[in-house]
CSV table of C-alpha atoms in Angstrom, one decimal:
chain,number,residue,atom,x,y,z
U,1,MET,CA,-36.5,44.4,35.7
U,2,ILE,CA,-33.9,43.3,38.3
U,3,LYS,CA,-36.3,40.6,39.5
U,4,LYS,CA,-36.6,39.3,36.0
U,5,ILE,CA,-32.8,39.2,35.5
U,6,ILE,CA,-32.4,37.3,38.8
U,7,LEU,CA,-35.1,34.9,37.9
U,8,PHE,CA,-33.6,34.3,34.5
U,9,SER,CA,-30.2,33.7,36.0
U,10,LEU,CA,-31.6,31.2,38.4
U,11,ILE,CA,-33.4,29.4,35.6
U,12,PHE,CA,-30.2,29.4,33.5
U,13,ILE,CA,-28.1,28.0,36.4
U,14,CYS,CA,-30.7,25.3,37.1
U,15,PHE,CA,-30.6,24.4,33.3
U,16,LEU,CA,-26.8,24.2,33.4
U,17,GLY,CA,-27.0,21.9,36.5
U,18,TYR,CA,-29.6,19.8,34.7
U,19,MET,CA,-27.4,19.5,31.6
U,20,GLN,CA,-24.4,18.6,33.8
U,21,GLU,CA,-26.3,15.9,35.7
U,22,LYS,CA,-28.2,14.5,32.7
U,23,LYS,CA,-27.4,10.9,32.4
U,24,GLU,CA,-27.5,8.6,29.3
U,25,PHE,CA,-28.2,4.9,29.5
U,26,VAL,CA,-27.3,2.2,26.9
U,27,CYS,CA,-28.3,-1.4,26.4
U,28,VAL,CA,-25.7,-4.1,27.1
U,29,PRO,CA,-24.5,-4.8,23.5
U,30,CYS,CA,-26.5,-7.6,21.9
U,31,ASN,CA,-25.9,-6.9,18.2
U,32,LEU,CA,-29.5,-5.6,17.7
U,33,SER,CA,-30.7,-2.2,16.6
U,34,CYS,CA,-30.8,-1.0,20.2
U,35,ASP,CA,-27.0,-1.2,20.4
U,36,LEU,CA,-26.8,2.3,18.9
U,37,GLU,CA,-29.6,3.9,20.9
U,38,THR,CA,-29.3,6.0,24.1
U,39,PHE,CA,-31.9,6.3,26.8
U,40,SER,CA,-32.7,9.1,29.3
U,41,LYS,CA,-33.3,6.7,32.2
U,42,GLY,CA,-32.5,3.3,33.4
U,43,GLY,CA,-34.6,0.1,33.4
U,44,SER,CA,-34.9,-2.5,30.7
U,45,CYS,CA,-34.5,-2.2,27.0
U,46,ALA,CA,-37.8,-2.3,25.1
U,47,THR,CA,-36.2,-4.1,22.2
U,48,CYS,CA,-34.2,-6.9,23.8
U,49,GLY,CA,-35.2,-6.7,27.5
U,50,MET,CA,-31.7,-6.4,28.8
U,51,LYS,CA,-30.8,-4.1,31.7
U,52,LEU,CA,-29.8,-0.6,30.7
U,53,LEU,CA,-26.5,0.7,32.0
U,54,GLN,CA,-25.3,4.3,32.6
U,55,LYS,CA,-23.0,5.2,29.7
U,56,GLY,CA,-19.6,6.5,30.7
U,57,SER,CA,-19.7,5.1,34.2
U,58,TYR,CA,-15.9,4.8,33.9
U,59,ASN,CA,-15.4,8.6,33.8
U,60,LYS,CA,-14.7,9.1,37.5
U,61,LYS,CA,-13.3,12.6,38.0
U,62,LEU,CA,-9.9,13.3,39.6
U,63,SER,CA,-8.2,16.6,40.5
U,64,LYS,CA,-4.8,17.5,39.3
U,65,GLU,CA,-3.4,17.1,42.8
U,66,GLU,CA,-4.8,13.6,43.1
U,67,ILE,CA,-3.3,12.5,39.8
U,68,VAL,CA,0.1,14.1,40.7
U,69,GLU,CA,0.1,12.3,44.0
U,70,ASP,CA,-0.6,8.9,42.3
U,71,LEU,CA,2.1,9.6,39.7
U,72,ASN,CA,4.6,10.5,42.4
U,73,ILE,CA,3.9,7.3,44.3
U,74,LEU,CA,4.3,5.3,41.1
U,75,THR,CA,7.5,7.0,40.2
U,76,SER,CA,8.9,6.6,43.7
U,77,THR,CA,8.1,2.8,43.7
U,78,LEU,CA,9.7,2.3,40.3
U,79,LYS,CA,12.9,4.3,41.3
U,80,ASN,CA,13.3,2.4,44.5
U,81,ASN,CA,12.2,-1.2,43.6
U,82,HIS,CA,12.3,-1.7,39.9
U,83,PRO,CA,15.6,-3.5,39.2
U,84,GLY,CA,16.0,-2.3,35.6
U,85,ILE,CA,14.5,1.2,35.6
U,86,TYR,CA,17.6,2.7,34.1
U,87,ASP,CA,18.5,0.0,31.7
U,88,TYR,CA,17.1,1.9,28.7
U,89,GLN,CA,17.0,5.5,30.0
U,90,SER,CA,19.0,7.8,32.3
U,91,GLU,CA,17.7,9.0,35.6
U,92,LYS,CA,17.8,12.5,34.1
U,93,ASP,CA,15.6,11.5,31.2
U,94,TYR,CA,13.2,9.7,33.5
U,95,GLU,CA,12.8,12.8,35.7
U,96,LYS,CA,12.2,14.9,32.5
U,97,THR,CA,9.5,12.5,31.4
U,98,ASN,CA,7.7,12.9,34.7
U,99,SER,CA,8.0,16.7,34.7
U,100,ASN,CA,6.5,16.8,31.2
U,101,LEU,CA,3.7,14.5,32.3
U,102,ILE,CA,2.9,16.6,35.3
U,103,GLU,CA,2.7,19.7,33.2
U,104,SER,CA,0.3,18.0,30.8
U,105,ILE,CA,-2.2,17.3,33.5
U,106,GLU,CA,-5.4,19.4,33.4
U,107,SER,CA,-6.9,20.9,36.5
U,108,ASP,CA,-9.9,18.6,36.2
U,109,SER,CA,-9.5,15.2,34.6
U,110,ASN,CA,-10.7,11.6,34.8
U,111,VAL,CA,-9.4,8.1,35.5
U,112,LEU,CA,-8.9,7.3,31.8
U,113,GLU,CA,-6.8,10.4,31.3
U,114,ALA,CA,-4.8,9.4,34.4
U,115,TYR,CA,-4.4,5.9,32.9
U,116,LYS,CA,-2.8,7.5,29.8
U,117,ILE,CA,-0.3,9.4,32.0
U,118,PHE,CA,0.7,6.4,34.1
U,119,SER,CA,1.0,4.3,30.9
U,120,GLN,CA,3.4,6.8,29.4
U,121,ASN,CA,5.4,6.8,32.6
U,122,ILE,CA,5.8,3.1,32.5
U,123,SER,CA,6.4,2.8,28.8
U,124,VAL,CA,9.8,4.5,28.9
U,125,VAL,CA,11.0,1.9,31.5
U,126,GLY,CA,11.4,-0.6,28.7
U,127,ASP,CA,9.9,-3.6,30.5
U,128,ALA,CA,7.1,-5.8,29.2
U,129,HIS,CA,6.4,-7.1,32.7
U,130,THR,CA,5.7,-3.7,34.2
U,131,TYR,CA,2.3,-2.4,33.4
U,132,VAL,CA,-0.7,-0.5,34.8
U,133,MET,CA,-3.9,-2.5,34.6
U,134,HIS,CA,-6.7,-0.9,32.5
U,135,PRO,CA,-9.1,0.5,35.2
U,136,TYR,CA,-12.2,0.0,33.1
U,137,TYR,CA,-11.5,-3.0,30.9
U,138,ASP,CA,-14.8,-4.8,31.7
U,139,ASN,CA,-16.9,-1.6,31.8
U,140,ILE,CA,-15.8,-0.5,28.3
U,141,LEU,CA,-16.3,-4.0,26.8
U,142,GLN,CA,-19.8,-4.0,28.4
U,143,GLU,CA,-20.9,-0.5,27.5
U,144,GLU,CA,-19.2,0.3,24.1
U,145,LEU,CA,-19.3,-0.8,20.5
U,146,LEU,CA,-15.6,-1.1,19.7
U,147,PHE,CA,-13.7,-1.5,16.4
U,148,PRO,CA,-14.9,-4.9,15.3
U,149,VAL,CA,-11.7,-6.5,13.9
U,150,ILE,CA,-8.5,-7.6,15.5
U,151,PRO,CA,-6.0,-6.3,12.8
U,152,GLU,CA,-2.6,-7.7,12.0
U,153,ILE,CA,0.3,-5.3,12.6
U,154,ASN,CA,3.4,-6.4,10.6
U,155,ASN,CA,6.5,-4.4,9.8
U,156,ASN,CA,4.9,-1.4,11.5
U,157,GLU,CA,1.9,-1.6,9.1
U,158,ILE,CA,-1.8,-2.2,10.0
U,159,TRP,CA,-3.6,-4.8,7.9
U,160,ILE,CA,-7.3,-5.7,8.0
U,161,ASN,CA,-8.4,-8.9,6.2
U,162,GLY,CA,-5.3,-8.9,4.0
U,163,LYS,CA,-5.5,-5.2,3.1
U,164,ARG,CA,-3.3,-2.4,4.4
U,165,ILE,CA,-5.0,0.7,5.8
U,166,LYS,CA,-4.2,4.3,5.0
U,167,SER,CA,-6.3,5.9,7.7
U,168,MET,CA,-9.1,5.3,10.2
U,169,ASN,CA,-11.5,8.0,11.2
U,170,GLY,CA,-9.1,10.6,9.8
U,171,ASN,CA,-6.1,9.2,11.7
U,172,SER,CA,-3.3,8.0,9.4
U,173,GLU,CA,-1.7,4.6,9.9
U,174,ASP,CA,1.5,6.2,11.1
U,175,GLU,CA,-0.4,8.5,13.6
U,176,ILE,CA,-2.3,5.5,15.0
U,177,LEU,CA,0.8,3.4,15.6
U,178,LYS,CA,2.9,6.2,17.1
U,179,GLN,CA,0.1,7.2,19.4
U,180,LEU,CA,-0.6,3.7,20.6
U,181,GLN,CA,3.1,2.8,20.9
U,182,LYS,CA,3.5,5.8,23.2
U,183,TYR,CA,1.3,4.1,25.8
U,184,SER,CA,2.6,0.5,25.3
U,185,ASN,CA,5.4,-1.3,27.2
U,186,SER,CA,7.9,-3.8,25.9
U,187,ASP,CA,11.3,-5.2,26.7
U,188,ALA,CA,14.1,-2.9,25.6
U,189,ASN,CA,11.4,-0.6,24.1
U,190,LYS,CA,11.2,-2.9,21.1
U,191,LEU,CA,8.4,-2.0,18.6
U,192,SER,CA,7.8,-5.7,17.8
U,193,TYR,CA,6.2,-6.4,21.2
U,194,LYS,CA,4.6,-3.0,21.5
U,195,ASN,CA,2.8,-3.8,18.2
U,196,ALA,CA,2.0,-7.3,19.4
U,197,PHE,CA,0.2,-5.9,22.4
U,198,ILE,CA,-1.5,-3.2,20.4
U,199,GLU,CA,-2.7,-5.8,17.9
U,200,MET,CA,-4.0,-8.1,20.7
U,201,GLU,CA,-6.1,-5.4,22.3
U,202,PHE,CA,-6.6,-3.0,19.3
U,203,PRO,CA,-10.3,-2.3,19.8
U,204,LEU,CA,-9.9,-1.4,23.4
U,205,ARG,CA,-6.7,0.6,23.0
U,206,PHE,CA,-7.9,2.5,20.0
U,207,PHE,CA,-11.0,3.5,22.0
U,208,THR,CA,-9.0,4.4,25.2
U,209,PHE,CA,-6.2,6.3,23.6
U,210,MET,CA,-7.5,7.7,20.4
U,211,ASP,CA,-11.1,7.7,19.3
U,212,LYS,CA,-14.3,6.9,21.1
U,213,SER,CA,-16.4,6.4,18.0
U,214,SER,CA,-18.7,3.4,17.4
U,215,VAL,CA,-18.7,3.8,13.6
U,216,PHE,CA,-15.4,3.6,11.7
U,217,ASN,CA,-14.4,5.1,8.3
U,218,ILE,CA,-11.5,3.2,6.9
U,219,ILE,CA,-9.5,4.2,3.8
U,220,PHE,CA,-7.2,1.5,2.4
U,221,ILE,CA,-3.9,2.0,0.6
U,222,ASP,CA,-5.5,1.0,-2.7
U,223,GLY,CA,-8.1,3.8,-2.3
U,224,GLU,CA,-11.1,1.7,-1.2
U,225,THR,CA,-13.2,3.3,1.5
U,226,LYS,CA,-15.3,1.3,4.0
U,227,ASN,CA,-17.6,2.3,6.8
U,228,ILE,CA,-18.1,-0.3,9.5
U,229,ARG,CA,-20.1,-0.4,12.7
U,230,GLY,CA,-18.5,-1.3,16.0
U,231,LYS,CA,-19.3,-4.5,17.8
U,232,SER,CA,-19.4,-5.7,21.4
U,233,PHE,CA,-16.7,-7.9,22.8
U,234,PHE,CA,-18.8,-8.3,26.0
U,235,ASN,CA,-18.7,-12.0,27.2
U,236,LYS,CA,-16.3,-12.8,24.4
U,237,GLY,CA,-13.2,-10.9,25.4
U,238,LEU,CA,-10.4,-9.6,23.1
U,239,ARG,CA,-7.9,-12.4,23.4
U,240,PRO,CA,-8.3,-15.8,21.7
U,241,LYS,CA,-8.5,-18.9,23.9
U,242,LYS,CA,-5.2,-20.6,24.5
U,243,SER,CA,-4.6,-23.8,22.6
U,244,SER,CA,-2.9,-26.9,24.0
U,245,PRO,CA,0.7,-28.0,23.3
U,246,SER,CA,1.0,-30.6,20.5
U,247,LEU,CA,3.5,-33.0,18.9
U,248,LEU,CA,3.4,-33.8,15.2
U,249,PHE,CA,5.6,-36.0,13.0
U,250,ASN,CA,6.2,-35.4,9.3
U,251,ASN,CA,8.7,-37.9,7.8
U,252,ASP,CA,12.0,-36.9,9.3
U,253,THR,CA,10.8,-33.9,11.2
U,254,ALA,CA,9.1,-33.5,14.5
U,255,VAL,CA,7.2,-30.3,15.4
U,256,ILE,CA,6.5,-29.4,19.0
U,257,LYS,CA,4.0,-26.5,19.4
U,258,ILE,CA,4.1,-24.8,22.8
U,259,PRO,CA,1.4,-22.0,22.9
U,260,SER,CA,2.2,-21.0,26.5
U,261,TRP,CA,4.4,-21.9,29.4
U,262,GLU,CA,1.5,-21.3,31.8
U,263,ASP,CA,1.0,-24.3,34.1
U,264,GLU,CA,-0.4,-24.0,37.6
U,265,SER,CA,1.1,-27.4,38.5
U,266,ALA,CA,4.6,-26.3,37.6
U,267,SER,CA,7.1,-24.1,39.3
U,268,SER,CA,10.5,-22.4,38.4
U,269,PHE,CA,13.7,-23.7,36.9
U,270,ASN,CA,15.5,-24.2,40.2
U,271,ASN,CA,13.1,-26.8,41.6
U,272,ASP,CA,13.2,-30.6,41.2
U,273,LEU,CA,12.8,-31.0,37.4
U,274,ALA,CA,12.5,-34.8,37.6
U,275,LYS,CA,9.6,-34.5,40.0
U,276,MET,CA,8.1,-31.7,37.8
U,277,SER,CA,8.4,-34.0,34.7
U,278,LYS,CA,6.0,-36.4,36.4
U,279,ASN,CA,3.6,-34.1,38.3
U,280,SER,CA,3.2,-31.0,36.1
U,281,LYS,CA,0.9,-31.2,33.1
U,282,LEU,CA,3.2,-29.3,30.7
U,283,GLY,CA,6.4,-30.8,32.2
U,284,LYS,CA,5.1,-34.3,31.6
U,285,PHE,CA,3.9,-33.5,28.1
U,286,LEU,CA,7.4,-32.1,27.1
U,287,SER,CA,9.3,-35.0,28.8
U,288,ASP,CA,7.1,-37.6,27.0
U,289,ALA,CA,7.3,-35.6,23.7
U,290,MET,CA,11.1,-35.4,23.8
U,291,LYS,CA,11.4,-39.1,24.6
U,292,ASN,CA,9.2,-39.9,21.7
U,293,VAL,CA,11.2,-37.6,19.4
U,294,ILE,CA,14.5,-39.2,20.5
U,295,HIS,CA,13.2,-42.8,20.2
U,296,ARG,CA,12.0,-42.1,16.6
U,297,ASN,CA,15.5,-40.9,15.6
U,298,VAL,CA,14.2,-37.9,13.6
U,299,ASN,CA,16.9,-35.6,12.3
U,300,ASN,CA,14.9,-32.4,12.5
U,301,LEU,CA,13.1,-30.9,15.5
U,302,VAL,CA,11.0,-27.7,15.1
U,303,ILE,CA,9.9,-26.0,18.3
U,304,ASP,CA,7.1,-23.5,17.6
U,305,LEU,CA,7.2,-20.6,20.1
U,306,THR,CA,5.0,-18.2,18.1
U,307,GLY,CA,2.4,-16.6,20.2
U,308,ASN,CA,4.0,-17.8,23.4
U,309,LYS,CA,4.2,-14.9,25.8
U,310,GLY,CA,5.7,-16.9,28.7
U,311,GLY,CA,4.7,-18.5,32.0
U,312,LYS,CA,6.6,-20.9,34.3
U,313,SER,CA,10.3,-21.5,33.8
U,314,GLY,CA,10.3,-25.1,35.1
U,315,PRO,CA,8.8,-26.8,32.0
U,316,ALA,CA,11.2,-24.7,29.8
U,317,ALA,CA,14.1,-26.1,31.9
U,318,ILE,CA,12.8,-29.6,31.4
U,319,LEU,CA,12.7,-29.1,27.6
U,320,LEU,CA,16.2,-27.6,27.6
U,321,SER,CA,17.6,-30.6,29.6
U,322,TYR,CA,16.9,-32.8,26.6
U,323,LEU,CA,18.5,-30.4,24.1
U,324,ILE,CA,21.8,-29.4,25.8
U,325,ASN,CA,24.3,-32.2,26.6
U,326,LYS,CA,26.2,-30.5,29.3
U,327,PRO,CA,25.4,-28.7,32.6
U,328,PHE,CA,24.2,-25.2,32.0
U,329,LYS,CA,23.0,-22.2,33.9
U,330,TYR,CA,19.4,-21.1,33.3
U,331,TYR,CA,20.2,-17.5,34.4
U,332,SER,CA,23.7,-16.2,35.2
U,333,GLU,CA,22.5,-13.5,37.6
U,334,ILE,CA,19.3,-12.4,39.4
U,335,LYS,CA,19.4,-8.9,40.7
U,336,ILE,CA,17.0,-6.9,42.9
U,337,ALA,CA,16.8,-3.2,43.4
U,338,SER,CA,16.6,-2.9,47.1
U,339,ASP,CA,15.4,-4.5,50.4
U,340,LYS,CA,13.5,-1.3,51.3
U,341,PHE,CA,10.0,-0.4,50.2
U,342,PRO,CA,9.2,3.2,50.9
U,343,THR,CA,5.7,3.0,49.4
U,344,LYS,CA,4.8,-0.2,51.2
U,345,GLN,CA,1.5,1.2,52.5
U,346,TYR,CA,0.2,1.2,48.9
U,347,ILE,CA,1.4,-2.4,48.1
U,348,SER,CA,-1.4,-5.0,48.5
U,349,ASN,CA,0.7,-8.1,48.7
U,350,LYS,CA,2.6,-7.1,51.8
U,351,GLU,CA,3.7,-10.6,52.6
U,352,LEU,CA,6.1,-10.5,49.7
U,353,VAL,CA,7.4,-7.1,50.8
U,354,ASN,CA,7.7,-8.4,54.4
U,355,PHE,CA,9.9,-11.3,53.2
U,356,TYR,CA,12.3,-9.0,51.3
U,357,GLU,CA,12.6,-6.8,54.3
U,358,SER,CA,13.1,-9.7,56.7
U,359,ASP,CA,16.3,-11.4,58.0
U,360,ASP,CA,15.3,-14.5,56.1
U,361,SER,CA,15.9,-12.7,52.8
U,362,LYS,CA,19.4,-11.9,53.8
U,363,LYS,CA,20.2,-15.6,53.7
U,364,LEU,CA,19.3,-15.6,50.0
U,365,ILE,CA,20.7,-12.2,48.9
U,366,ASN,CA,24.2,-10.8,48.8
U,367,LYS,CA,24.8,-7.0,48.9
U,368,VAL,CA,27.7,-6.1,46.6
U,369,ASN,CA,28.7,-2.5,46.1
U,370,GLU,CA,25.3,-1.3,47.1
U,371,GLU,CA,23.6,-3.7,44.7
U,372,TYR,CA,21.6,-6.8,45.6
U,373,PHE,CA,22.0,-10.2,44.0
U,374,PHE,CA,20.6,-13.7,44.6
U,375,LYS,CA,23.2,-16.1,46.0
U,376,GLU,CA,24.9,-18.5,43.6
U,377,ASN,CA,23.2,-21.6,45.2
U,378,LEU,CA,19.9,-20.3,44.1
U,379,LEU,CA,21.1,-20.4,40.4
U,380,PRO,CA,22.1,-24.1,40.2
U,381,GLU,CA,23.4,-25.7,37.1
U,382,ILE,CA,20.8,-27.7,35.3
U,383,GLN,CA,22.0,-31.2,34.5
U,384,PRO,CA,21.4,-32.7,31.1
U,385,ASN,CA,18.9,-35.5,30.7
U,386,ALA,CA,20.3,-39.0,30.2
U,387,GLU,CA,18.4,-39.1,26.9
U,388,TYR,CA,19.7,-36.3,24.6
U,389,TYR,CA,18.4,-35.0,21.2
U,390,SER,CA,21.4,-34.3,19.0
U,391,GLY,CA,19.7,-33.6,15.7
U,392,ASN,CA,18.9,-30.3,14.1
U,393,ILE,CA,16.9,-27.7,16.0
U,394,GLU,CA,14.8,-24.9,14.5
U,395,LEU,CA,12.9,-22.4,16.6
U,396,LEU,CA,9.9,-20.6,15.2
U,397,VAL,CA,9.4,-17.1,16.8
U,398,ASP,CA,7.4,-14.0,16.3
U,399,LYS,CA,6.6,-10.6,18.0
U,400,TYR,CA,4.7,-12.4,20.7
U,401,THR,CA,7.7,-14.6,21.8
U,402,LEU,CA,8.5,-13.2,25.2
U,403,SER,CA,9.7,-14.0,28.8
U,404,VAL,CA,10.2,-17.7,29.3
U,405,SER,CA,10.1,-18.2,25.5
U,406,THR,CA,13.1,-15.9,25.2
U,407,ASP,CA,14.8,-17.9,27.9
U,408,VAL,CA,14.6,-21.0,25.6
U,409,VAL,CA,15.8,-19.0,22.6
U,410,SER,CA,18.7,-17.4,24.4
U,411,ILE,CA,19.9,-20.4,26.4
U,412,LEU,CA,19.8,-22.7,23.4
U,413,GLN,CA,21.6,-20.1,21.3
U,414,ASN,CA,24.3,-19.8,23.9
U,415,ASN,CA,24.8,-23.6,24.2
U,416,ARG,CA,24.5,-25.2,20.8
U,417,GLU,CA,24.0,-24.4,17.1
U,418,ILE,CA,20.3,-23.7,16.2
U,419,LYS,CA,18.3,-22.1,13.5
U,420,ILE,CA,15.9,-19.3,14.4
U,421,THR,CA,13.1,-18.6,11.9
U,422,GLY,CA,10.3,-16.0,12.0
U,423,LYS,CA,9.7,-12.3,12.6
U,424,GLU,CA,11.5,-10.1,15.1
U,425,ILE,CA,11.3,-11.7,18.6
U,426,GLY,CA,9.2,-9.8,21.1
U,427,GLY,CA,11.5,-10.2,24.1
U,428,SER,CA,15.1,-9.4,25.0
U,429,LEU,CA,17.8,-12.1,24.6
U,430,TYR,CA,20.1,-10.5,27.2
U,431,HIS,CA,18.2,-9.7,30.3
U,432,TYR,CA,14.7,-8.7,31.4
U,433,CYS,CA,12.7,-8.0,34.6
U,434,ALA,CA,10.2,-10.6,36.0
U,435,GLY,CA,10.2,-13.0,38.9
U,436,ASN,CA,8.3,-11.8,42.0
U,437,TYR,CA,5.8,-9.0,41.5
U,438,ILE,CA,4.4,-6.4,43.8
U,439,ASN,CA,0.9,-5.1,43.2
U,440,LEU,CA,0.9,-1.3,43.7
U,441,ILE,CA,-2.6,0.3,44.2
U,442,LEU,CA,-2.6,4.0,43.6
U,443,PRO,CA,-4.7,5.7,46.4
U,444,ASN,CA,-6.7,8.2,44.4
U,445,SER,CA,-7.3,6.5,41.0
U,446,LYS,CA,-7.3,3.0,42.6
U,447,MET,CA,-5.4,1.8,39.6
U,448,GLU,CA,-3.2,-1.4,40.0
U,449,VAL,CA,0.4,-1.5,38.8
U,450,ASN,CA,2.3,-4.8,38.3
U,451,ILE,CA,6.0,-4.3,39.1
U,452,PRO,CA,8.6,-7.1,38.9
U,453,LEU,CA,11.4,-7.3,41.6
U,454,GLN,CA,13.9,-9.4,39.8
U,455,ARG,CA,16.3,-8.6,36.9
U,456,LEU,CA,17.1,-11.9,35.1
U,457,LYS,CA,20.3,-12.1,33.1
U,458,TYR,CA,21.5,-14.9,30.8
């Protein structure tokens, strides 16, 4: 009898081991019937011939001690080197947030759960330029069928194809937004940009933070119910391709559309703008566009910054030099947190850290009452262009208007009368953190965190 019990126990233990080690494989999403199938072993899919991948390859396990260590390194880096960490929270509140996060960590977890914890830690900082990179962005897009629609989120409401939802997979609209906002970062903790970022990556963020289903039951406000199957964003991505800037004329109005300030051939506002107007693609476009607008003598200029999340400040300074007829400051102050980096060993771009710690940096930075500021000569007055547009200016903005786009809005607003049209702007019109960035790599989870070193004030 004892031998039978022992034998049964061994069989049961082996069975448990088998169940724990059992692997499932899926086909790379191809929008055929095999998308919803799971396979017990790898190889090629019999339906479409594509290679089968192990499902859930992103669920790397971490111990509580490993997650706590990573969280402490993240917290230490932010407290020492983020120049605006206490702009929107007290030190006491930040410490309380971290204590609560540590208490929430289970003894055995995975990288995605750690990602949630680090995202919450960063969310309370109130800075759109500080973020932890999704550790399995490509894996999930490759392995999973995600919510198939990029919704619109307006006035804290979720709309799909012109219809407002009531719930999705049993989660109310309010629950979905509050949950996703908890993990999202924005300047000054503004809901407008949190919602913009949620909208932009909704399929991935809903999967990561809320529901890993591949079929979705949606109930709309009007009572209609719809079941829809997930789809693959593999090789397509979640974000639309960027469009090019444009200039259009309509009678007495000119419209300049600037989808982005990104331009690899441009640099920052305190460089040679005349040279940048000739040598940078966006700088040349804006210079030529403004000369064309001025020569046509139009009375109304519309500058469309909707969807523009930022980029290089040089082209923005070129545009502003045609719109402001007196010398002006782009930023009134640039502050850094410290010239010491206690977590340097975990920062990948050490050349930047080495510069801030060097004697060369002291030639550029003043220490005033234990605070560090860039010297005045690094914040030159920008001279107005010889050709000046004196007509009416209207800026179009929305929840995506951020960073360099808020530079344009704030600087124009401070220097001349303008009209601002659109939804609540995504960025802060007073100050925000950007500039040089350190890339922190957390040792256990291997997650990368983007942290700006400069606090820019208008």
